[in-house]
Short mmCIF file of C-alpha atoms and ligand atoms in Angstrom, two decimals:
data_model
loop_
_atom_site.label_atom_id
_atom_site.label_comp_id
_atom_site.label_asym_id
_atom_site.label_seq_id
_atom_site.Cartn_x
_atom_site.Cartn_y
_atom_site.Cartn_z
CA MET A 1390 72.95 54.15 -165.82
CA GLU A 1391 70.73 52.26 -163.82
CA LYS A 1392 70.96 48.93 -163.71
CA PRO A 1393 68.47 46.73 -165.75
CA GLU A 1394 65.68 44.91 -163.58
CA SER A 1395 66.30 41.40 -163.32
CA PRO A 1396 63.97 39.16 -165.05
CA VAL A 1397 60.86 38.36 -162.83
CA PRO A 1398 61.50 34.83 -161.83
CA ALA A 1399 59.48 32.07 -162.82
CA VAL A 1400 56.88 30.96 -160.62
CA GLN A 1401 57.21 27.16 -159.83
CA PHE A 1402 53.38 26.96 -161.76
CA ASP A 1403 54.52 28.05 -165.03
CA THR A 1404 57.35 25.46 -166.05
CA ALA A 1405 54.25 23.38 -165.85
CA THR A 1406 51.18 25.44 -167.18
CA PRO A 1407 49.42 22.82 -168.71
CA GLN A 1408 48.98 23.01 -172.91
CA PRO A 1409 45.48 22.10 -173.90
CA GLY A 1410 46.27 18.63 -175.43
CA ARG A 1411 50.05 18.54 -174.63
CA ARG A 1412 50.51 17.63 -171.06
CA ARG A 1413 51.99 14.93 -169.75
CA PHE A 1414 50.33 13.74 -166.36
CA ILE A 1415 52.19 12.18 -163.29
CA HIS A 1416 53.02 8.67 -163.47
CA LYS A 1417 50.98 6.26 -161.09
CA SER A 1418 53.84 5.37 -159.05
CA SER A 1419 55.07 9.30 -158.11
CA LEU A 1420 51.25 9.89 -157.23
CA LEU A 1421 50.91 7.31 -154.88
CA ALA A 1422 54.56 8.55 -153.64
CA LEU A 1423 53.28 12.18 -153.67
CA SER A 1424 49.78 10.70 -151.41
CA ALA A 1425 51.90 9.13 -149.22
CA ALA A 1426 53.94 12.07 -148.07
CA LEU A 1427 51.06 14.02 -147.88
CA GLY A 1428 49.14 11.27 -145.66
CA ALA A 1429 46.15 11.86 -147.77
CA GLN A 1430 44.32 10.57 -151.14
CA ILE A 1431 44.74 12.89 -153.89
CA PRO A 1432 41.20 12.18 -155.32
CA PHE A 1433 41.89 14.55 -159.04
CA GLY A 1434 45.44 13.00 -158.58
CA ARG A 1435 45.89 11.81 -162.27
CA PHE A 1436 45.37 15.22 -163.65
CA LEU A 1437 48.28 16.42 -161.66
CA PRO A 1438 50.79 17.37 -164.42
CA ASP A 1439 54.08 15.59 -164.30
CA GLY A 1440 56.83 18.18 -162.69
CA LEU A 1441 54.30 19.75 -160.54
CA ILE A 1442 55.20 19.56 -157.16
CA PRO A 1443 51.89 19.59 -154.73
CA VAL A 1444 51.83 23.33 -153.31
CA ALA A 1445 51.69 21.52 -149.30
CA LEU A 1446 54.91 19.86 -150.12
CA ALA A 1447 56.55 22.76 -152.11
CA ALA A 1448 55.31 25.65 -149.82
CA SER A 1449 56.53 24.03 -146.61
CA ASP A 1450 59.43 22.12 -145.19
CA ALA A 1451 56.63 20.19 -143.39
CA PRO A 1452 57.73 16.45 -142.90
CA VAL A 1453 56.35 13.67 -144.31
CA PRO A 1454 53.68 12.60 -142.16
CA GLU A 1455 55.36 8.91 -140.69
CA SER A 1456 52.70 6.05 -139.94
CA LEU A 1457 52.05 2.54 -140.92
CA ALA A 1458 49.26 3.98 -143.01
CA ALA A 1459 50.81 6.32 -144.88
CA PHE A 1460 53.44 3.96 -145.73
CA GLY A 1461 51.35 1.58 -146.91
CA LYS A 1462 52.08 -0.93 -144.17
CA ARG A 1463 49.71 -3.50 -142.61
CA PRO A 1464 48.44 -2.30 -139.25
CA ASP A 1465 50.06 -5.77 -137.86
CA LEU A 1466 53.70 -4.42 -138.33
CA VAL A 1467 54.77 -3.57 -134.55
CA ILE A 1468 55.79 0.15 -134.50
CA LEU A 1469 58.98 0.19 -132.23
CA GLY A 1470 59.62 3.97 -132.50
CA ASP A 1471 57.70 6.80 -134.39
CA ARG A 1472 60.68 9.38 -133.91
CA PRO A 1473 62.54 8.09 -136.08
CA PHE A 1474 60.01 5.79 -137.84
CA VAL A 1475 60.92 2.37 -136.80
CA ALA A 1476 58.80 -1.05 -137.28
CA GLU A 1477 59.02 -4.69 -137.07
CA THR A 1478 57.27 -7.79 -138.87
CA PRO A 1479 55.85 -10.61 -137.01
CA ALA A 1480 57.50 -13.70 -137.96
CA HIS A 1481 54.84 -15.06 -138.92
CA LEU A 1482 54.23 -11.91 -141.75
CA LEU A 1483 56.98 -13.31 -143.21
CA ASP A 1484 56.32 -16.59 -144.71
CA ASP A 1485 55.87 -15.22 -148.30
CA ASP A 1486 58.67 -16.46 -150.52
CA VAL A 1487 59.24 -12.77 -151.53
CA THR A 1488 58.25 -10.58 -148.72
CA PRO A 1489 55.26 -8.23 -150.33
CA ILE A 1490 56.06 -4.54 -149.26
CA ASP A 1491 53.04 -4.19 -147.34
CA LYS A 1492 54.81 -6.56 -144.84
CA MET A 1493 58.83 -5.04 -144.97
CA PHE A 1494 59.97 -3.86 -141.91
CA LEU A 1495 60.79 -0.32 -141.97
CA ARG A 1496 64.21 1.47 -140.13
CA ASN A 1497 64.43 5.06 -140.47
CA ASN A 1498 67.30 7.11 -138.77
CA GLY A 1499 65.85 10.54 -139.54
CA LEU A 1500 63.19 12.03 -141.49
CA THR A 1501 61.46 10.74 -144.66
CA PRO A 1502 62.18 12.92 -147.41
CA ALA A 1503 59.54 14.43 -149.48
CA PRO A 1504 59.29 12.40 -152.96
CA THR A 1505 61.01 13.58 -155.86
CA PRO A 1506 58.41 14.59 -158.35
CA ASP A 1507 60.87 13.70 -161.27
CA PRO A 1508 62.72 10.17 -160.38
CA ASP A 1509 64.35 10.32 -163.83
CA ALA A 1510 66.30 13.70 -163.06
CA TRP A 1511 67.33 12.59 -159.90
CA VAL A 1512 70.93 12.72 -159.53
CA LEU A 1513 73.91 10.23 -157.90
CA ARG A 1514 77.33 11.49 -157.56
CA ILE A 1515 80.18 9.33 -157.70
CA ASP A 1516 83.46 10.93 -156.14
CA GLY A 1517 85.74 10.17 -153.01
CA GLU A 1518 89.67 10.11 -152.48
CA ALA A 1519 89.84 6.63 -154.62
CA VAL A 1520 87.72 7.43 -157.64
CA LYS A 1521 89.89 8.64 -161.11
CA ALA A 1522 87.16 11.74 -161.39
CA PRO A 1523 84.09 12.39 -159.77
CA ARG A 1524 80.87 11.82 -161.78
CA GLU A 1525 77.05 12.51 -161.39
CA TYR A 1526 74.93 10.16 -163.09
CA THR A 1527 70.94 11.02 -163.40
CA LEU A 1528 68.62 7.98 -162.59
CA LYS A 1529 67.36 7.73 -166.39
CA GLU A 1530 71.23 7.34 -167.41
CA LEU A 1531 71.84 4.96 -164.91
CA LYS A 1532 69.19 2.97 -166.06
CA THR A 1533 69.96 3.45 -169.83
CA ARG A 1534 73.52 2.91 -170.11
CA PHE A 1535 74.00 -0.61 -167.31
CA THR A 1536 72.32 -3.98 -167.68
CA PRO A 1537 69.37 -4.15 -165.09
CA VAL A 1538 69.22 -7.35 -163.12
CA THR A 1539 66.42 -8.59 -160.65
CA LEU A 1540 67.46 -10.06 -157.40
CA GLN A 1541 66.05 -11.36 -154.51
CA ILE A 1542 68.42 -10.14 -151.56
CA GLY A 1543 67.14 -9.80 -147.81
CA ILE A 1544 67.42 -7.19 -145.75
CA GLU A 1545 68.30 -7.41 -142.02
CA CYS A 1546 68.80 -4.41 -139.69
CA GLY A 1547 72.04 -5.10 -137.80
CA GLY A 1548 70.24 -4.65 -134.34
CA ASN A 1549 67.93 -7.45 -134.89
CA GLY A 1550 67.34 -9.48 -132.02
CA ARG A 1551 68.79 -6.59 -129.87
CA ALA A 1552 65.63 -7.35 -127.14
CA GLY A 1553 67.33 -10.52 -126.66
CA PHE A 1554 70.38 -9.17 -124.43
CA HIS A 1555 70.98 -8.69 -121.29
CA PRO A 1556 71.54 -6.29 -119.54
CA PRO A 1557 69.41 -4.73 -122.26
CA ALA A 1558 71.35 -2.66 -124.70
CA LYS A 1559 70.05 0.95 -125.63
CA GLY A 1560 67.96 1.36 -128.89
CA ASN A 1561 64.98 -0.15 -130.96
CA GLN A 1562 64.16 -3.43 -129.28
CA TRP A 1563 63.87 -5.27 -132.37
CA THR A 1564 62.74 -9.02 -131.20
CA TYR A 1565 63.18 -11.44 -134.69
CA GLY A 1566 61.23 -8.87 -137.34
CA GLY A 1567 63.64 -6.81 -138.42
CA VAL A 1568 64.28 -8.38 -141.62
CA GLY A 1569 62.40 -9.17 -145.06
CA PHE A 1570 63.46 -10.48 -148.39
CA PRO A 1571 61.88 -8.52 -151.00
CA GLU A 1572 63.22 -8.97 -154.97
CA TRP A 1573 65.28 -5.72 -155.94
CA THR A 1574 65.89 -4.22 -159.44
CA GLY A 1575 68.80 -2.23 -160.49
CA ILE A 1576 72.11 -2.14 -161.97
CA ARG A 1577 75.37 -3.70 -160.61
CA LEU A 1578 77.01 -0.83 -158.40
CA ALA A 1579 80.55 -2.52 -159.74
CA ASP A 1580 79.33 -1.74 -163.33
CA VAL A 1581 79.22 2.21 -162.51
CA LEU A 1582 82.60 2.17 -160.66
CA ARG A 1583 84.20 0.61 -163.18
CA GLU A 1584 83.33 3.11 -165.67
CA VAL A 1585 84.06 5.87 -163.25
CA GLY A 1586 87.27 4.63 -162.40
CA VAL A 1587 88.17 3.33 -159.34
CA THR A 1588 91.99 3.85 -158.41
CA ASP A 1589 93.95 0.78 -156.09
CA GLN A 1590 93.71 3.22 -153.02
CA ALA A 1591 89.83 2.23 -153.01
CA ILE A 1592 89.10 0.74 -149.44
CA TYR A 1593 85.70 1.33 -148.61
CA ILE A 1594 82.52 3.22 -150.10
CA GLY A 1595 80.33 5.88 -148.16
CA TYR A 1596 76.94 6.60 -149.26
CA GLU A 1597 74.78 9.76 -148.31
CA GLY A 1598 70.86 10.02 -148.89
CA GLY A 1599 68.22 12.36 -148.97
CA ASP A 1600 66.66 12.16 -145.41
CA ARG A 1601 66.93 14.56 -142.66
CA HIS A 1602 68.05 14.89 -139.47
CA LEU A 1603 65.31 14.19 -136.52
CA SER A 1604 65.48 17.52 -135.96
CA GLY A 1605 64.53 18.79 -139.12
CA ASP A 1606 67.61 20.56 -139.69
CA GLY A 1607 69.11 20.05 -143.43
CA ALA A 1608 72.63 21.24 -141.99
CA ARG A 1609 72.83 18.51 -139.63
CA PRO A 1610 74.32 14.98 -140.57
CA VAL A 1611 72.37 11.88 -141.26
CA ILE A 1612 73.61 8.25 -141.20
CA SER A 1613 76.06 7.75 -143.53
CA ARG A 1614 77.41 4.16 -143.79
CA GLY A 1615 79.19 1.94 -146.05
CA CYS A 1616 81.25 -1.32 -146.81
CA PRO A 1617 84.30 -2.42 -148.06
CA ILE A 1618 85.29 -1.76 -151.24
CA ALA A 1619 84.87 -5.88 -152.24
CA LYS A 1620 81.75 -6.22 -151.01
CA ALA A 1621 80.90 -2.83 -153.06
CA MET A 1622 82.17 -4.79 -156.26
CA GLU A 1623 80.24 -7.92 -155.80
CA LYS A 1624 77.91 -8.69 -158.69
CA GLU A 1625 74.92 -8.78 -155.89
CA THR A 1626 75.79 -5.08 -154.84
CA LEU A 1627 72.88 -3.14 -156.69
CA LEU A 1628 71.99 0.58 -157.14
CA ALA A 1629 68.49 -0.23 -156.89
CA TRP A 1630 65.46 1.59 -158.03
CA ALA A 1631 62.52 -1.06 -157.55
CA MET A 1632 61.27 -3.58 -155.08
CA ASN A 1633 59.13 -6.31 -156.04
CA GLY A 1634 58.90 -4.80 -159.48
CA GLN A 1635 57.85 -1.77 -158.23
CA PRO A 1636 59.42 1.87 -158.48
CA LEU A 1637 60.85 1.97 -154.76
CA PRO A 1638 58.10 3.20 -152.21
CA GLN A 1639 59.04 6.66 -150.89
CA ALA A 1640 59.75 4.98 -147.27
CA HIS A 1641 61.92 2.30 -149.02
CA GLY A 1642 64.26 5.18 -150.67
CA PHE A 1643 62.50 6.36 -153.77
CA PRO A 1644 63.97 6.81 -156.33
CA LEU A 1645 67.28 4.77 -155.33
CA ARG A 1646 68.97 2.67 -152.76
CA LEU A 1647 71.84 0.81 -152.42
CA ILE A 1648 71.35 -3.05 -151.60
CA ALA A 1649 74.05 -5.42 -150.80
CA GLY A 1650 73.98 -9.06 -149.73
CA GLY A 1651 74.71 -10.41 -145.68
CA VAL A 1652 75.17 -6.86 -145.08
CA PRO A 1653 73.78 -4.71 -141.50
CA GLY A 1654 70.86 -3.25 -143.02
CA SER A 1655 71.98 -0.13 -142.09
CA VAL A 1656 74.82 -0.04 -145.49
CA ASN A 1657 71.88 0.02 -147.65
CA GLY A 1658 71.31 3.48 -147.94
CA LYS A 1659 68.05 4.82 -149.04
CA TRP A 1660 67.05 8.42 -150.83
CA LEU A 1661 70.58 7.66 -152.67
CA ASN A 1662 72.53 10.31 -154.43
CA ARG A 1663 76.32 9.83 -153.10
CA ILE A 1664 78.76 7.08 -153.05
CA ALA A 1665 82.05 8.18 -152.09
CA VAL A 1666 84.64 5.43 -152.78
CA ARG A 1667 86.81 6.15 -149.65
CA ASN A 1668 90.67 5.54 -149.53
CA LYS A 1669 90.28 4.63 -145.83
CA VAL A 1670 87.56 3.28 -143.84
CA HIS A 1671 84.57 5.65 -144.12
CA ASP A 1672 83.73 7.69 -141.50
CA GLY A 1673 80.58 8.72 -142.08
CA THR A 1674 77.81 9.48 -139.11
CA LYS A 1675 76.84 6.01 -137.63
CA MET A 1676 80.05 4.58 -138.39
CA GLY A 1677 82.08 4.90 -135.07
CA GLY A 1678 81.58 4.89 -131.18
CA TYR A 1679 79.47 1.34 -130.71
CA ASP A 1680 77.29 2.41 -133.52
CA TYR A 1681 76.78 -1.02 -135.72
CA ARG A 1682 80.21 -2.14 -134.02
CA ILE A 1683 80.30 -5.17 -131.92
CA ALA A 1684 83.14 -6.16 -129.10
CA CYS A 1685 86.33 -7.41 -131.77
CA THR A 1686 86.96 -9.77 -129.07
CA PRO A 1687 84.49 -11.31 -126.48
CA ILE A 1688 83.78 -9.51 -123.42
CA ALA A 1689 81.27 -9.99 -120.58
CA PRO A 1690 77.71 -8.89 -120.47
CA GLY A 1691 77.81 -5.64 -119.32
CA GLU A 1692 81.20 -5.00 -119.63
CA VAL A 1693 82.92 -1.72 -121.04
CA SER A 1694 85.53 -2.30 -123.83
CA ASP A 1695 86.67 0.41 -126.07
CA ASN A 1696 87.86 -2.57 -128.76
CA TYR A 1697 85.02 -2.38 -130.97
CA CYS A 1698 84.92 -3.87 -134.75
CA ILE A 1699 82.84 -2.79 -137.23
CA LEU A 1700 79.78 -5.06 -137.67
CA GLU A 1701 80.45 -6.28 -141.89
CA ALA A 1702 78.51 -9.17 -142.24
CA MET A 1703 75.38 -10.72 -140.62
CA PRO A 1704 75.10 -14.04 -138.61
CA VAL A 1705 73.45 -17.41 -139.72
CA LYS A 1706 69.70 -17.24 -138.32
CA SER A 1707 66.47 -18.94 -139.21
CA LEU A 1708 62.93 -17.52 -138.12
CA ILE A 1709 59.82 -20.11 -138.49
CA THR A 1710 57.14 -18.26 -140.31
CA PHE A 1711 54.54 -20.64 -140.25
CA PRO A 1712 52.34 -21.57 -138.07
CA GLN A 1713 51.81 -18.48 -135.76
CA SER A 1714 53.34 -18.61 -132.64
CA GLY A 1715 50.43 -19.52 -130.09
CA SER A 1716 48.19 -21.60 -132.62
CA GLN A 1717 46.64 -24.62 -131.67
CA HIS A 1718 46.39 -28.18 -133.85
CA ALA A 1719 44.13 -31.20 -134.06
CA PHE A 1720 46.41 -33.69 -132.27
CA GLY A 1721 46.93 -36.67 -134.72
CA LYS A 1722 47.63 -35.03 -137.80
CA GLU A 1723 51.35 -33.84 -138.74
CA VAL A 1724 52.24 -29.64 -138.14
CA GLU A 1725 53.37 -28.47 -140.81
CA ILE A 1726 56.22 -26.20 -139.84
CA ARG A 1727 57.81 -23.54 -142.51
CA GLY A 1728 60.33 -20.99 -142.21
CA GLN A 1729 63.33 -18.74 -143.65
CA ALA A 1730 67.09 -18.97 -142.96
CA TRP A 1731 69.79 -16.89 -144.09
CA THR A 1732 73.67 -16.31 -143.62
CA ALA A 1733 75.83 -13.70 -145.45
CA GLU A 1734 78.62 -14.69 -147.77
CA ARG A 1735 78.23 -18.31 -146.89
CA SER A 1736 75.30 -20.68 -147.57
CA ILE A 1737 72.63 -22.66 -145.47
CA ARG A 1738 73.80 -26.41 -145.12
CA SER A 1739 71.22 -27.45 -142.95
CA VAL A 1740 68.00 -26.48 -140.78
CA GLU A 1741 66.94 -28.44 -137.75
CA VAL A 1742 63.68 -28.23 -135.94
CA SER A 1743 62.93 -29.63 -132.50
CA TYR A 1744 59.85 -30.04 -130.18
CA ASP A 1745 61.13 -31.35 -127.14
CA PHE A 1746 63.19 -28.41 -126.05
CA GLY A 1747 66.50 -29.24 -128.08
CA GLN A 1748 66.63 -32.99 -126.75
CA THR A 1749 66.49 -33.98 -130.25
CA TRP A 1750 66.55 -32.17 -133.23
CA LYS A 1751 65.16 -33.55 -137.18
CA THR A 1752 66.50 -32.16 -140.48
CA ALA A 1753 64.19 -29.92 -142.32
CA ARG A 1754 63.65 -30.00 -146.19
CA LEU A 1755 65.48 -27.23 -147.72
CA ASP A 1756 64.71 -25.08 -150.91
CA LYS A 1757 67.06 -23.90 -153.13
CA PRO A 1758 67.83 -20.06 -152.85
CA ARG A 1759 66.82 -17.95 -155.82
CA ASN A 1760 70.50 -16.28 -155.56
CA ARG A 1761 72.94 -15.66 -153.63
CA TYR A 1762 71.91 -13.57 -150.73
CA ALA A 1763 68.34 -14.88 -151.09
CA PRO A 1764 66.68 -16.96 -148.07
CA THR A 1765 66.53 -20.30 -147.95
CA ARG A 1766 63.05 -21.78 -147.09
CA PHE A 1767 62.61 -24.95 -145.31
CA HIS A 1768 59.62 -26.98 -144.20
CA ILE A 1769 59.41 -30.08 -142.21
CA ALA A 1770 56.16 -32.02 -141.03
CA LEU A 1771 56.13 -33.05 -137.32
CA ALA A 1772 54.25 -35.84 -135.09
CA LEU A 1773 54.07 -34.13 -132.09
CA PRO A 1774 53.36 -37.29 -129.87
CA GLN A 1775 50.68 -36.49 -127.25
CA LYS A 1776 48.41 -33.32 -126.67
CA GLY A 1777 49.77 -30.70 -125.18
CA TYR A 1778 52.19 -27.43 -125.20
CA TYR A 1779 54.91 -27.67 -127.45
CA GLU A 1780 57.88 -25.16 -128.55
CA ILE A 1781 59.06 -25.56 -131.92
CA TRP A 1782 62.45 -24.30 -132.05
CA ALA A 1783 64.59 -24.07 -135.39
CA ARG A 1784 68.57 -23.85 -136.08
CA ALA A 1785 70.27 -22.96 -139.05
CA THR A 1786 73.76 -24.07 -140.06
CA ASP A 1787 76.02 -22.39 -142.26
CA SER A 1788 78.44 -24.24 -144.95
CA SER A 1789 81.46 -23.34 -142.58
CA GLY A 1790 79.46 -25.75 -139.68
CA LEU A 1791 78.38 -22.40 -137.79
CA THR A 1792 75.20 -22.69 -135.58
CA GLN A 1793 72.50 -20.70 -134.41
CA PRO A 1794 73.16 -20.53 -130.35
CA ILE A 1795 70.20 -20.97 -127.87
CA VAL A 1796 70.79 -18.04 -126.04
CA ALA A 1797 71.96 -14.46 -127.34
CA PRO A 1798 75.49 -14.96 -128.33
CA GLY A 1799 78.20 -11.91 -128.05
CA TRP A 1800 76.89 -9.22 -125.70
CA ASN A 1801 77.89 -5.87 -127.30
CA THR A 1802 76.88 -2.25 -125.93
CA GLY A 1803 74.59 -1.58 -128.78
CA GLY A 1804 73.20 -4.99 -129.02
CA TYR A 1805 74.13 -6.20 -132.58
CA GLY A 1806 74.50 -9.37 -134.25
CA ASN A 1807 71.73 -11.57 -131.89
CA ASN A 1808 71.16 -14.81 -133.99
CA GLN A 1809 69.71 -16.64 -131.01
CA ILE A 1810 67.62 -19.25 -132.22
CA HIS A 1811 63.25 -18.31 -132.98
CA ARG A 1812 61.06 -20.48 -131.05
CA ILE A 1813 57.45 -20.46 -131.19
CA ALA A 1814 54.49 -21.75 -128.86
CA ILE A 1815 51.85 -24.52 -130.07
CA ARG A 1816 49.73 -26.69 -128.70
CA THR A 1817 47.62 -29.85 -129.72
CA VAL A 1818 44.30 -30.21 -129.17
N1 LIG J 2713 69.24 7.07 -145.75
C1 LIG J 2713 69.24 6.06 -144.94
N2 LIG J 2713 69.51 5.64 -145.77
C2 LIG J 2713 69.34 3.93 -144.72
C3 LIG J 2713 68.69 4.24 -143.23
C4 LIG J 2713 68.52 5.44 -142.83
O1 LIG J 2713 67.89 6.24 -142.12
N3 LIG J 2713 68.45 6.64 -143.86
N4 LIG J 2713 68.34 3.28 -142.55
C5 LIG J 2713 69.15 1.89 -142.87
C6 LIG J 2713 69.03 1.05 -141.81
S1 LIG J 2713 69.23 1.10 -140.36
C7 LIG J 2713 67.98 -0.03 -142.22
S2 LIG J 2713 68.04 -1.50 -141.01
C8 LIG J 2713 67.32 -0.50 -143.65
C9 LIG J 2713 66.14 -0.48 -143.47
O2 LIG J 2713 65.73 -0.59 -144.83
P1 LIG J 2713 64.09 -0.22 -145.03
O3 LIG J 2713 63.78 1.02 -143.80
O4 LIG J 2713 63.54 -0.13 -146.22
O5 LIG J 2713 63.36 -1.86 -144.48
O6 LIG J 2713 67.93 1.33 -144.70
C10 LIG J 2713 68.84 2.07 -144.32
N5 LIG J 2713 69.34 2.47 -145.06
MO1 LIG J 2714 69.45 -0.90 -139.28
#
């Protein structure tokens, strides 16, 4: 007997063929993500049926166009690399209490994936040696099963400040702006891990995301980092789907990402589709060698050492966000100085400001951070003694008394964790 012919596979379009009067149109935020992915407006986008992938994305494996404009970023962000796409924020653009999306820095290690057309159906898998039984959740389930929280949590790339190291460290030459302070909405990772069940073997978590290797080869690994289980269980560690009240932009990990406080930015996995609870330190891509690791004991600049330890917490730091470096001010009027200060597990005890190259320091007024891991804003009005050129320096001190150094501390091969003070130049005329 002849084998019956297999049924003709349904063409993609069929499943979404519009039913007159009954079709659901695409959600505005998904539409924005799709136009970012296409690098073009979709003039009739409001008629795009929900769940239908634009043919240009579905038919080709074309990478998502990556540019400041395509990602909805301001043109005055500074591109540090375009493959992978990396852009930092000039310090004076970080003066908002909550960093707007168009000013937020961007750090990709691979290629931005095409946005999922159906975020509710996005699957997060929780597995690893130290879970009782692996489990999968759709994003819709995560949103409905657990209690959402909104927190302001800064992200700082581990390599922020790298340009200050001598001899120079290879990698993106971040100056000061690999940092931002958005507000995130999501659920606590701990709530999910408790429901799944974590054994007492748990040491670390590791993530995987939906981005692709720079070569475009889906089989090659992309970044897969993580953090100690204690950090994963902190109440400020989130599975976040919204940034500043909007669905995550594609570039920042739509539809789901990991957010933890005080860690190097690379822990905050974007396009998150898997979390493994490990019974050892996570050994994913970029967990070893000189990646996101610093010398365990101090070494001389340029020295070669194989005694490297994972950078797990970012050091105390501050930025002067107002005025803009290079600005002029009328002599005789006080100059208002503002900035942001932040640290990892501790809190900000004080921020001091100097206008005489560190000879004397004045204590700034601090605002209360909105929550743990939110930045502390500082303000001070300075009366500058005569007309001329000044440098304004700021240094933050944390609750344990650790303060920012004037020169780059702790040289390391990868150039991580530079928290030297930020300086701006101003003139009174
Ligand atoms: N999946 C995935 N997650 C990722 C990255 C990445 O390349 N892929 N980059 C990491 C790094 S190194 C940093 S500093 C932050 C940057 O977050 P942002 O691009 O949303 O600002 O995301 C982290 N999460
Ligand atoms: Mo990073």
